Short mmCIF file of C-alpha atoms and ligand atoms in Angstrom, two decimals:
data_model
loop_
_atom_site.label_atom_id
_atom_site.label_comp_id
_atom_site.label_asym_id
_atom_site.label_seq_id
_atom_site.Cartn_x
_atom_site.Cartn_y
_atom_site.Cartn_z
CA MET A 1 -85.19 -208.14 97.12
CA PRO A 2 -83.09 -206.00 95.16
CA SER A 3 -82.19 -204.02 98.17
CA ARG A 4 -80.02 -207.30 99.65
CA LYS A 5 -78.23 -207.48 96.79
CA SER A 6 -77.05 -203.82 96.13
CA SER A 7 -76.12 -203.82 99.84
CA ASP A 8 -73.76 -206.90 99.62
CA HIS A 9 -70.72 -205.50 98.29
CA THR A 10 -68.65 -209.08 98.09
CA GLU A 11 -71.10 -209.14 94.92
CA LYS A 12 -69.54 -206.03 93.56
CA SER A 13 -66.48 -205.70 91.69
CA TRP A 14 -63.67 -203.80 94.26
CA PRO A 15 -61.88 -200.65 93.27
CA ARG A 16 -58.74 -202.41 94.65
CA ALA A 17 -58.74 -206.05 95.74
CA ILE A 18 -55.55 -207.16 97.85
CA LEU A 19 -55.98 -210.80 98.26
CA HIS A 20 -53.75 -212.28 101.14
CA VAL A 21 -54.00 -216.35 101.51
CA ASP A 22 -52.41 -218.24 104.07
CA MET A 23 -52.31 -222.64 104.36
CA ASP A 24 -53.73 -223.82 107.30
CA ALA A 25 -51.51 -225.64 110.11
CA PHE A 26 -49.03 -226.06 107.01
CA PHE A 27 -46.37 -228.33 107.90
CA ALA A 28 -48.86 -230.48 110.10
CA ALA A 29 -51.63 -230.43 107.26
CA VAL A 30 -48.72 -231.83 104.85
CA GLU A 31 -48.11 -234.59 107.28
CA GLN A 32 -51.99 -235.46 108.02
CA LEU A 33 -52.45 -234.79 103.87
CA ASP A 34 -49.50 -237.67 103.21
CA HIS A 35 -50.57 -240.17 106.90
CA PRO A 36 -54.45 -240.42 106.99
CA GLU A 37 -54.25 -242.04 110.47
CA TYR A 38 -53.18 -238.86 111.82
CA ARG A 39 -55.65 -237.19 110.51
CA GLY A 40 -58.00 -235.72 113.15
CA LYS A 41 -55.58 -236.01 115.84
CA PRO A 42 -53.23 -233.54 117.61
CA VAL A 43 -49.98 -233.38 115.73
CA ILE A 44 -46.60 -231.64 116.47
CA ILE A 45 -44.32 -230.94 113.94
CA GLY A 46 -40.16 -229.43 115.35
CA GLY A 47 -37.69 -230.27 116.77
CA ARG A 48 -36.70 -233.02 119.29
CA ALA A 49 -37.79 -232.32 122.78
CA GLU A 50 -34.25 -233.84 123.92
CA HIS A 51 -32.53 -231.46 121.44
CA ARG A 52 -34.19 -228.50 123.12
CA GLY A 53 -35.91 -228.43 119.82
CA VAL A 54 -39.12 -225.76 119.54
CA VAL A 55 -42.45 -226.55 117.42
CA SER A 56 -42.71 -225.32 114.38
CA THR A 57 -46.53 -225.97 114.17
CA ALA A 58 -49.03 -227.60 115.44
CA SER A 59 -52.55 -229.30 114.39
CA TYR A 60 -56.05 -227.42 115.29
CA GLU A 61 -56.20 -230.88 117.04
CA ALA A 62 -53.14 -230.03 119.13
CA ARG A 63 -53.42 -226.37 119.12
CA LYS A 64 -56.88 -227.08 121.67
CA PHE A 65 -54.42 -228.36 123.89
CA GLY A 66 -52.65 -225.14 124.33
CA VAL A 67 -49.63 -226.04 122.00
CA HIS A 68 -48.52 -223.35 119.76
CA SER A 69 -45.26 -222.52 117.16
CA ALA A 70 -42.10 -221.33 118.67
CA MET A 71 -43.04 -223.19 121.86
CA PRO A 72 -40.53 -225.74 123.23
CA THR A 73 -40.78 -229.15 122.40
CA ALA A 74 -40.89 -230.53 125.65
CA ARG A 75 -43.00 -227.71 126.77
CA ALA A 76 -45.40 -229.74 123.85
CA LYS A 77 -45.14 -232.72 125.68
CA ALA A 78 -46.61 -231.75 128.91
CA LEU A 79 -49.20 -229.89 127.47
CA CYS A 80 -49.90 -233.31 125.04
CA PRO A 81 -48.42 -236.56 125.92
CA LYS A 82 -50.51 -238.02 123.51
CA GLY A 83 -49.52 -235.90 120.64
CA ILE A 84 -47.60 -237.30 117.54
CA PHE A 85 -44.47 -235.67 117.41
CA LEU A 86 -42.61 -235.22 114.34
CA PRO A 87 -39.69 -234.17 112.65
CA VAL A 88 -39.79 -231.11 109.89
CA ARG A 89 -39.49 -232.58 106.22
CA MET A 90 -38.48 -229.46 104.73
CA HIS A 91 -37.87 -230.85 101.24
CA ARG A 92 -41.94 -232.19 101.06
CA TYR A 93 -43.32 -228.91 102.77
CA ALA A 94 -41.21 -226.58 99.34
CA GLU A 95 -42.78 -229.24 97.02
CA VAL A 96 -46.10 -228.27 98.01
CA SER A 97 -44.79 -224.81 98.30
CA GLY A 98 -44.02 -224.55 94.93
CA ILE A 99 -47.24 -225.68 93.78
CA ILE A 100 -49.25 -223.71 95.40
CA HIS A 101 -47.19 -220.43 94.65
CA GLU A 102 -47.88 -221.93 90.73
CA ILE A 103 -51.46 -221.89 91.44
CA PHE A 104 -51.62 -217.84 92.68
CA THR A 105 -49.99 -217.10 89.62
CA HIS A 106 -53.58 -218.41 87.51
CA TYR A 107 -55.72 -215.93 89.27
CA THR A 108 -52.72 -212.22 88.30
CA PRO A 109 -49.59 -211.61 87.41
CA LYS A 110 -49.39 -209.35 90.60
CA VAL A 111 -48.14 -211.77 93.50
CA LEU A 112 -45.82 -211.55 96.68
CA PRO A 113 -44.78 -214.27 98.44
CA LEU A 114 -44.16 -213.87 101.81
CA SER A 115 -43.17 -217.33 103.42
CA VAL A 116 -43.20 -220.61 102.25
CA ASP A 117 -47.14 -220.76 102.65
CA GLU A 118 -48.42 -217.28 102.07
CA ALA A 119 -48.53 -214.38 100.05
CA PHE A 120 -50.32 -211.20 98.77
CA LEU A 121 -52.21 -210.90 95.74
CA ASP A 122 -53.16 -207.58 94.00
CA ILE A 123 -56.80 -208.98 92.60
CA THR A 124 -58.16 -206.06 91.34
CA GLY A 125 -57.65 -206.39 87.90
CA SER A 126 -58.36 -209.91 87.77
CA GLN A 127 -61.88 -209.42 88.80
CA ARG A 128 -63.42 -209.12 84.98
CA LEU A 129 -62.03 -212.68 83.87
CA PHE A 130 -62.76 -214.40 87.68
CA GLY A 131 -65.57 -212.50 88.96
CA PRO A 132 -65.40 -210.47 92.60
CA PRO A 133 -63.56 -211.15 95.05
CA ARG A 134 -65.78 -213.89 97.02
CA GLN A 135 -65.79 -215.81 93.48
CA LEU A 136 -62.33 -215.28 92.38
CA SER A 137 -60.99 -216.84 95.93
CA MET A 138 -63.81 -219.86 96.34
CA LYS A 139 -62.09 -220.55 93.05
CA LEU A 140 -58.44 -220.30 94.28
CA LYS A 141 -59.41 -222.07 97.53
CA GLN A 142 -60.71 -224.93 95.54
CA GLU A 143 -57.81 -224.84 93.24
CA ILE A 144 -55.60 -225.27 96.63
CA LEU A 145 -58.11 -228.19 97.69
CA ASP A 146 -57.85 -230.14 94.02
CA SER A 147 -53.86 -229.90 93.52
CA THR A 148 -52.91 -230.60 97.08
CA GLY A 149 -55.73 -231.93 99.15
CA LEU A 150 -55.08 -228.78 101.80
CA THR A 151 -56.98 -226.01 102.87
CA ALA A 152 -55.87 -222.71 102.92
CA SER A 153 -57.49 -219.64 104.20
CA VAL A 154 -57.95 -216.54 102.68
CA GLY A 155 -59.07 -212.84 103.17
CA VAL A 156 -59.35 -210.24 101.19
CA ALA A 157 -59.64 -206.16 101.52
CA PRO A 158 -58.56 -202.80 99.90
CA CYS A 159 -54.73 -203.02 101.16
CA LEU A 160 -51.73 -205.50 102.54
CA PHE A 161 -52.40 -205.20 105.83
CA VAL A 162 -56.56 -205.41 106.00
CA ALA A 163 -56.43 -208.14 104.30
CA LYS A 164 -53.62 -210.18 106.57
CA VAL A 165 -55.36 -209.27 109.00
CA ALA A 166 -58.53 -210.86 107.40
CA SER A 167 -57.04 -214.35 106.20
CA ASP A 168 -56.32 -215.10 110.23
CA LEU A 169 -59.99 -214.16 111.35
CA GLN A 170 -62.12 -217.34 110.40
CA LYS A 171 -58.32 -219.80 110.44
CA PRO A 172 -58.98 -222.91 109.21
CA ASP A 173 -60.48 -223.13 106.13
CA GLY A 174 -61.55 -219.29 106.51
CA LEU A 175 -63.40 -216.86 103.95
CA VAL A 176 -63.19 -213.62 104.71
CA LEU A 177 -64.08 -210.14 102.89
CA VAL A 178 -63.55 -206.66 104.06
CA PRO A 179 -64.48 -203.96 101.62
CA GLU A 180 -63.80 -200.72 102.78
CA GLU A 181 -66.54 -199.96 104.34
CA LYS A 182 -66.41 -202.49 106.45
CA VAL A 183 -62.60 -201.65 107.32
CA LEU A 184 -62.69 -199.79 110.21
CA ASP A 185 -65.64 -201.84 112.52
CA THR A 186 -63.57 -205.20 111.34
CA LEU A 187 -60.00 -203.55 112.97
CA ALA A 188 -61.86 -201.85 116.14
CA PRO A 189 -61.47 -204.67 118.44
CA LEU A 190 -58.21 -206.24 117.64
CA PRO A 191 -55.56 -206.29 119.72
CA VAL A 192 -52.56 -203.75 118.82
CA GLY A 193 -50.44 -206.42 118.76
CA ARG A 194 -52.36 -207.30 115.40
CA ILE A 195 -50.53 -204.59 113.61
CA TRP A 196 -47.40 -205.22 111.80
CA GLY A 197 -44.06 -203.99 112.98
CA VAL A 198 -45.72 -204.49 117.02
CA GLY A 199 -43.70 -206.52 118.03
CA LYS A 200 -43.83 -207.47 121.89
CA VAL A 201 -41.52 -204.71 123.61
CA MET A 202 -43.88 -202.04 121.21
CA GLN A 203 -46.98 -203.73 122.60
CA LYS A 204 -46.09 -203.54 125.97
CA HIS A 205 -45.04 -199.86 125.62
CA LEU A 206 -48.61 -199.13 124.23
CA ASN A 207 -50.54 -201.34 126.72
CA LYS A 208 -49.01 -199.08 129.19
CA LEU A 209 -50.15 -196.14 127.69
CA GLY A 210 -53.58 -197.66 128.00
CA ILE A 211 -53.80 -198.58 124.61
CA GLU A 212 -55.02 -202.51 124.28
CA THR A 213 -57.34 -202.42 121.17
CA ILE A 214 -56.77 -200.69 117.60
CA SER A 215 -59.94 -198.58 118.23
CA GLN A 216 -58.00 -197.13 121.68
CA LEU A 217 -54.85 -196.50 119.13
CA ARG A 218 -57.10 -194.83 116.76
CA SER A 219 -58.55 -192.19 119.47
CA TRP A 220 -54.64 -190.85 119.79
CA PRO A 221 -53.74 -187.77 117.63
CA LEU A 222 -50.78 -188.68 115.12
CA LYS A 223 -48.25 -185.85 117.30
CA THR A 224 -48.65 -187.62 120.57
CA LEU A 225 -48.01 -191.01 118.88
CA GLN A 226 -45.22 -189.55 116.95
CA GLU A 227 -43.45 -187.67 120.43
CA ASN A 228 -43.63 -191.62 122.02
CA PHE A 229 -42.85 -193.49 118.71
CA GLY A 230 -40.87 -191.50 116.42
CA ASN A 231 -41.09 -192.65 112.60
CA THR A 232 -43.36 -195.16 113.73
CA GLY A 233 -45.90 -193.13 115.41
CA ASP A 234 -47.34 -192.30 111.40
CA HIS A 235 -47.67 -195.94 110.66
CA LEU A 236 -49.83 -196.83 113.54
CA TYR A 237 -52.05 -193.67 112.89
CA ASN A 238 -52.28 -194.88 109.46
CA LEU A 239 -52.48 -198.97 109.81
CA ALA A 240 -54.96 -198.31 112.63
CA ARG A 241 -57.34 -196.36 109.95
CA GLY A 242 -56.74 -199.51 107.44
CA ILE A 243 -54.33 -196.79 105.44
CA ASP A 244 -51.40 -198.56 104.40
CA ASP A 245 -50.77 -197.88 100.16
CA ARG A 246 -47.63 -200.53 99.68
CA GLU A 247 -48.54 -202.33 96.44
CA VAL A 248 -48.08 -205.69 95.15
CA THR A 249 -45.89 -205.40 92.07
CA GLU A 250 -45.65 -207.50 89.14
CA PRO A 251 -42.51 -209.11 89.01
CA ASP A 252 -40.93 -208.73 85.75
CA ALA A 253 -41.43 -211.51 83.84
CA GLU A 254 -39.17 -210.30 80.61
CA LYS A 255 -36.21 -209.96 82.62
CA SER A 256 -33.87 -213.39 83.03
CA VAL A 257 -30.00 -212.89 84.09
CA SER A 258 -28.44 -216.34 82.52
CA ASN A 259 -25.45 -218.19 82.11
CA GLU A 260 -24.72 -221.23 79.68
CA THR A 261 -21.34 -222.68 78.45
CA THR A 262 -20.52 -225.04 75.61
CA PHE A 263 -17.70 -227.64 75.97
CA ALA A 264 -14.90 -228.57 74.58
CA GLU A 265 -16.07 -232.31 74.18
CA ASP A 266 -19.47 -233.55 74.81
CA VAL A 267 -19.90 -234.73 78.96
CA THR A 268 -21.61 -237.52 80.04
CA LYS A 269 -20.60 -238.11 83.92
CA CYS A 270 -22.67 -236.23 86.14
CA ALA A 271 -20.30 -234.76 88.47
CA GLU A 272 -19.32 -232.64 85.45
CA LEU A 273 -22.20 -231.21 84.78
CA GLU A 274 -22.68 -230.63 88.12
CA LYS A 275 -19.33 -228.72 88.86
CA THR A 276 -20.01 -226.83 84.81
CA LEU A 277 -23.66 -225.72 86.90
CA LEU A 278 -22.64 -224.41 90.60
CA ALA A 279 -19.93 -222.01 88.51
CA LEU A 280 -22.43 -220.92 86.71
CA ALA A 281 -24.87 -220.46 88.91
CA ASP A 282 -22.33 -218.62 91.17
CA LYS A 283 -21.85 -216.27 88.45
CA VAL A 284 -25.61 -215.49 87.49
CA ALA A 285 -26.16 -215.33 91.09
CA THR A 286 -23.56 -212.69 91.65
CA ARG A 287 -24.47 -211.01 88.80
CA CYS A 288 -28.45 -211.01 90.41
CA ARG A 289 -27.08 -209.76 93.51
CA ALA A 290 -24.61 -206.87 91.58
CA ALA A 291 -28.12 -205.48 90.33
CA ASP A 292 -30.38 -205.98 93.52
CA LEU A 293 -32.42 -208.86 91.92
CA ALA A 294 -34.06 -211.44 93.49
CA GLY A 295 -36.19 -213.99 91.26
CA ARG A 296 -38.41 -217.19 91.65
CA VAL A 297 -38.18 -218.75 88.64
CA VAL A 298 -34.90 -220.83 88.17
CA GLN A 299 -34.42 -222.62 84.75
CA ILE A 300 -31.60 -224.87 83.58
CA LYS A 301 -30.60 -225.55 79.54
CA LEU A 302 -28.99 -228.31 78.30
CA ARG A 303 -28.04 -229.66 74.89
CA TYR A 304 -27.16 -232.96 73.84
CA SER A 305 -24.79 -233.87 71.81
CA ASP A 306 -27.39 -234.26 68.95
CA PHE A 307 -28.65 -230.48 69.11
CA SER A 308 -31.64 -231.00 70.73
CA THR A 309 -32.14 -228.57 73.16
CA VAL A 310 -34.14 -228.82 76.92
CA THR A 311 -35.04 -226.17 79.48
CA ARG A 312 -36.60 -226.91 82.57
CA ARG A 313 -37.24 -224.65 85.61
CA ILE A 314 -39.44 -224.53 88.95
CA THR A 315 -41.24 -221.81 90.44
CA LEU A 316 -40.09 -221.22 93.89
CA ALA A 317 -42.10 -220.15 96.88
CA THR A 318 -39.79 -216.61 97.84
CA PRO A 319 -37.08 -214.80 95.35
CA VAL A 320 -33.34 -216.42 96.00
CA CYS A 321 -30.29 -214.45 94.65
CA THR A 322 -27.46 -216.99 96.08
CA GLY A 323 -25.21 -219.16 93.99
CA GLN A 324 -25.89 -221.98 96.88
CA VAL A 325 -29.95 -222.01 96.73
CA LEU A 326 -29.44 -221.63 92.93
CA PHE A 327 -27.19 -224.33 92.15
CA ARG A 328 -29.33 -226.73 95.03
CA HIS A 329 -32.80 -226.08 92.48
CA GLY A 330 -30.94 -225.89 88.87
CA VAL A 331 -29.27 -229.56 90.60
CA LYS A 332 -32.43 -231.65 91.64
CA LEU A 333 -34.01 -229.93 87.64
CA LEU A 334 -30.78 -231.82 86.30
CA ARG A 335 -30.93 -234.86 87.85
CA GLU A 336 -35.29 -235.48 88.31
CA LYS A 337 -36.03 -233.64 84.83
CA THR A 338 -33.33 -234.33 82.46
CA GLU A 339 -31.52 -237.13 80.74
CA ALA A 340 -28.03 -236.03 82.38
CA GLY A 341 -25.88 -238.94 82.96
CA SER A 342 -27.08 -241.11 80.26
CA ARG A 343 -26.52 -238.73 77.09
CA PRO A 344 -23.77 -236.62 76.05
CA VAL A 345 -24.56 -233.03 76.70
CA ARG A 346 -23.03 -230.30 74.53
CA LEU A 347 -24.36 -226.94 76.29
CA ILE A 348 -25.53 -226.36 79.92
CA GLY A 349 -26.86 -223.51 81.27
CA ILE A 350 -28.58 -221.80 83.87
CA GLY A 351 -30.82 -218.95 84.33
CA LEU A 352 -33.28 -216.96 87.62
CA SER A 353 -35.75 -214.92 86.12
CA ASN A 354 -39.40 -213.77 87.50
CA PHE A 355 -37.71 -210.94 89.80
CA ASN A 356 -38.97 -209.33 92.27
CA ALA A 357 -37.43 -206.94 95.34
CA PRO A 358 -35.26 -209.07 97.29
CA PRO A 359 -37.06 -209.99 100.82
CA ALA A 360 -34.82 -208.03 102.57
CA THR A 361 -35.57 -204.97 100.71
CA GLN A 362 -39.78 -205.35 100.82
CA GLY A 363 -39.93 -203.15 103.85
CA ASP A 364 -39.32 -203.13 107.81
CA LEU A 365 -42.62 -204.77 107.70
CA PHE A 366 -41.97 -208.09 106.02
CA ASN A 367 -38.17 -208.03 107.85
CA SER A 368 -39.82 -208.17 110.90
CA HIS A 369 -41.68 -211.46 109.66
CA ALA A 370 -39.09 -212.88 108.26
CA GLU A 371 -36.47 -212.72 111.06
CA SER A 372 -38.65 -214.58 112.90
CA GLY A 373 -37.16 -217.94 110.96
CA LYS A 374 -39.82 -219.44 109.70
CA THR A 375 -37.82 -222.53 108.72
CA SER A 376 -34.34 -224.00 108.44
CA ALA A 377 -34.17 -223.71 105.10
CA ASP A 378 -34.83 -220.13 104.77
CA GLU A 379 -32.84 -220.00 107.70
CA THR A 380 -30.06 -221.72 105.82
CA ASP A 381 -30.67 -219.85 102.53
CA ARG A 382 -30.37 -216.21 104.21
CA LYS A 383 -26.78 -217.63 105.66
CA SER A 384 -25.89 -218.72 102.16
CA GLU A 385 -27.39 -215.45 101.13
CA LYS A 386 -24.94 -213.37 104.19
CA ALA A 387 -21.76 -214.67 103.33
CA GLU A 388 -21.87 -214.76 99.60
CA ARG A 389 -22.64 -211.21 99.92
CA ALA A 390 -19.49 -210.79 102.09
CA LEU A 391 -17.60 -212.29 99.33
CA ASP A 392 -18.93 -209.84 96.56
CA ARG A 393 -17.58 -207.41 99.24
CA ILE A 394 -14.22 -209.17 99.11
CA ARG A 395 -14.04 -209.48 95.31
CA GLU A 396 -14.86 -205.86 94.94
CA LYS A 397 -12.10 -204.98 96.93
CA LEU A 398 -9.40 -207.41 95.87
CA GLY A 399 -10.69 -208.66 92.57
CA ASP A 400 -12.51 -211.44 91.08
CA ASP A 401 -9.79 -214.22 91.11
CA MET A 402 -8.26 -213.65 94.59
CA ILE A 403 -11.37 -215.78 95.52
CA GLY A 404 -11.91 -219.31 94.07
CA ARG A 405 -15.73 -219.88 92.30
CA GLY A 406 -15.32 -223.52 93.70
CA SER A 407 -15.46 -222.06 97.39
CA LEU A 408 -18.93 -222.49 97.03
CA LEU A 409 -19.27 -225.18 99.39
CA LEU A 410 -22.64 -227.76 99.55
CA GLU A 411 -23.85 -227.63 102.67
CA PRO A 412 -25.36 -230.78 103.72
CA ASP A 413 -28.99 -231.31 102.27
CA ASP A 414 -31.83 -230.51 104.55
CA GLU A 415 -34.25 -233.22 103.40
P1 TTP B 1 -48.02 -220.07 109.60
O1 TTP B 1 -48.37 -219.85 108.57
O2 TTP B 1 -47.68 -219.07 110.50
O3 TTP B 1 -49.03 -221.00 110.64
P2 TTP B 1 -49.77 -222.70 110.36
O4 TTP B 1 -49.47 -222.96 108.59
O5 TTP B 1 -48.49 -224.00 110.35
O6 TTP B 1 -50.66 -222.99 110.82
P3 TTP B 1 -51.53 -221.21 110.65
O7 TTP B 1 -51.55 -220.34 109.70
O8 TTP B 1 -52.91 -222.32 110.07
O9 TTP B 1 -52.12 -220.40 112.07
O10 TTP B 1 -46.60 -220.54 109.30
C1 TTP B 1 -46.41 -221.93 108.49
C2 TTP B 1 -45.35 -222.38 108.15
O11 TTP B 1 -43.89 -222.26 108.94
C3 TTP B 1 -45.87 -223.59 109.53
O12 TTP B 1 -46.31 -224.65 109.14
C4 TTP B 1 -44.33 -223.91 109.82
C5 TTP B 1 -43.55 -222.97 109.65
N1 TTP B 1 -42.81 -221.88 111.12
C6 TTP B 1 -41.99 -222.44 111.96
O13 TTP B 1 -41.42 -223.13 111.59
N2 TTP B 1 -42.11 -221.97 112.95
C7 TTP B 1 -42.61 -220.65 113.11
O14 TTP B 1 -42.34 -219.87 114.35
C8 TTP B 1 -43.73 -220.41 112.88
C9 TTP B 1 -44.70 -219.16 113.17
C10 TTP B 1 -44.05 -221.09 111.31
MG1 MG B 2 -50.24 -220.76 107.42
#
């Protein structure tokens, strides 16, 4: 039956293929992985009801009771009294997040991390090596499962927006391919709220105009949409047609910003090494922010007294540009991956590389996502970025010496 094969575009290479991958019930799935007794049960992760906490996420078993992210935990308890309620263990989720984001880079250098558990991959150029999108996606899903024990859902489409929509269509453990000729039909029945940038307020506005679905939106002329929504009108018009020309840009892997120092006398005490590392991290971060760079790879370098030199690195889920965060990862590498504390050290250094656009400049649509406050760690990191940018401005005005480098106080660990 040659005709079946030739009409099945999922078997062919695509002229442009964007893959969106998103882990299933991420925090809850990690808890079920680490605690086999929770598997198959309603698991709800979040703040405590008595502290007016909210739900971060819920396992698919708990979602059947109507429990969902951002709902007050007290309400979740009322809906699902037999649920297993657990606190957020960000440290553990970040560890798994690091593994999956590393896996993404096996398939293409063009990776745009969106959050702790999701990313876009431009796999257009990867098809020669890994096969067409279905084959590549199955391999990626399998590698994630083998390495972490967790399932991910994948969507592939000719553009970012449709890929993101697609990954959500068959959750959990989904795989949905939307080749060009299926884009319009796939989008048509979906509610307008699925369009990026359409929040609750705009959705209400659209509903009032009688627009519930994307196909209804498509019947409105561009001019009318512009009259009603200004510039956003163009955006609505295009996305309703699956037109989205944003790119997944390759991070500049060559570039790196780093700083190192040689001690007058070899240092064995961890406290002193860490103090120096903090000052170096702050300098590196300040330079990165000045150049509008945020990087995903943190690297430290140590030269021991016998001149043997080691480097240790970690790839993060999202790009960072603050001394606070850089230091936090640097110090973890120092404590866990080197002999600091037992061998005298001559030189210490820290650097940031694998630059992508800083999250705040990735476009409004990404902002709206980021602002939904996905994780407490993200929030802490955003706060430290704000604070450090404020310091940058004061330094610019008053000169560098006015503000001590040690002013970067460490926040309590979020673990
Ligand atoms: P999501 O990918 O939105 O949700 P999920 O992975 O739990 O479930 P699924 O993708 O299968 O629908 O978010 C990823 C993690 O981010 C989630 O596990 C917990 C955290 N999160 C919050 O802390 N608060 C939130 O409001 C949301 C939406 C997510
Ligand atoms: Mg997810």
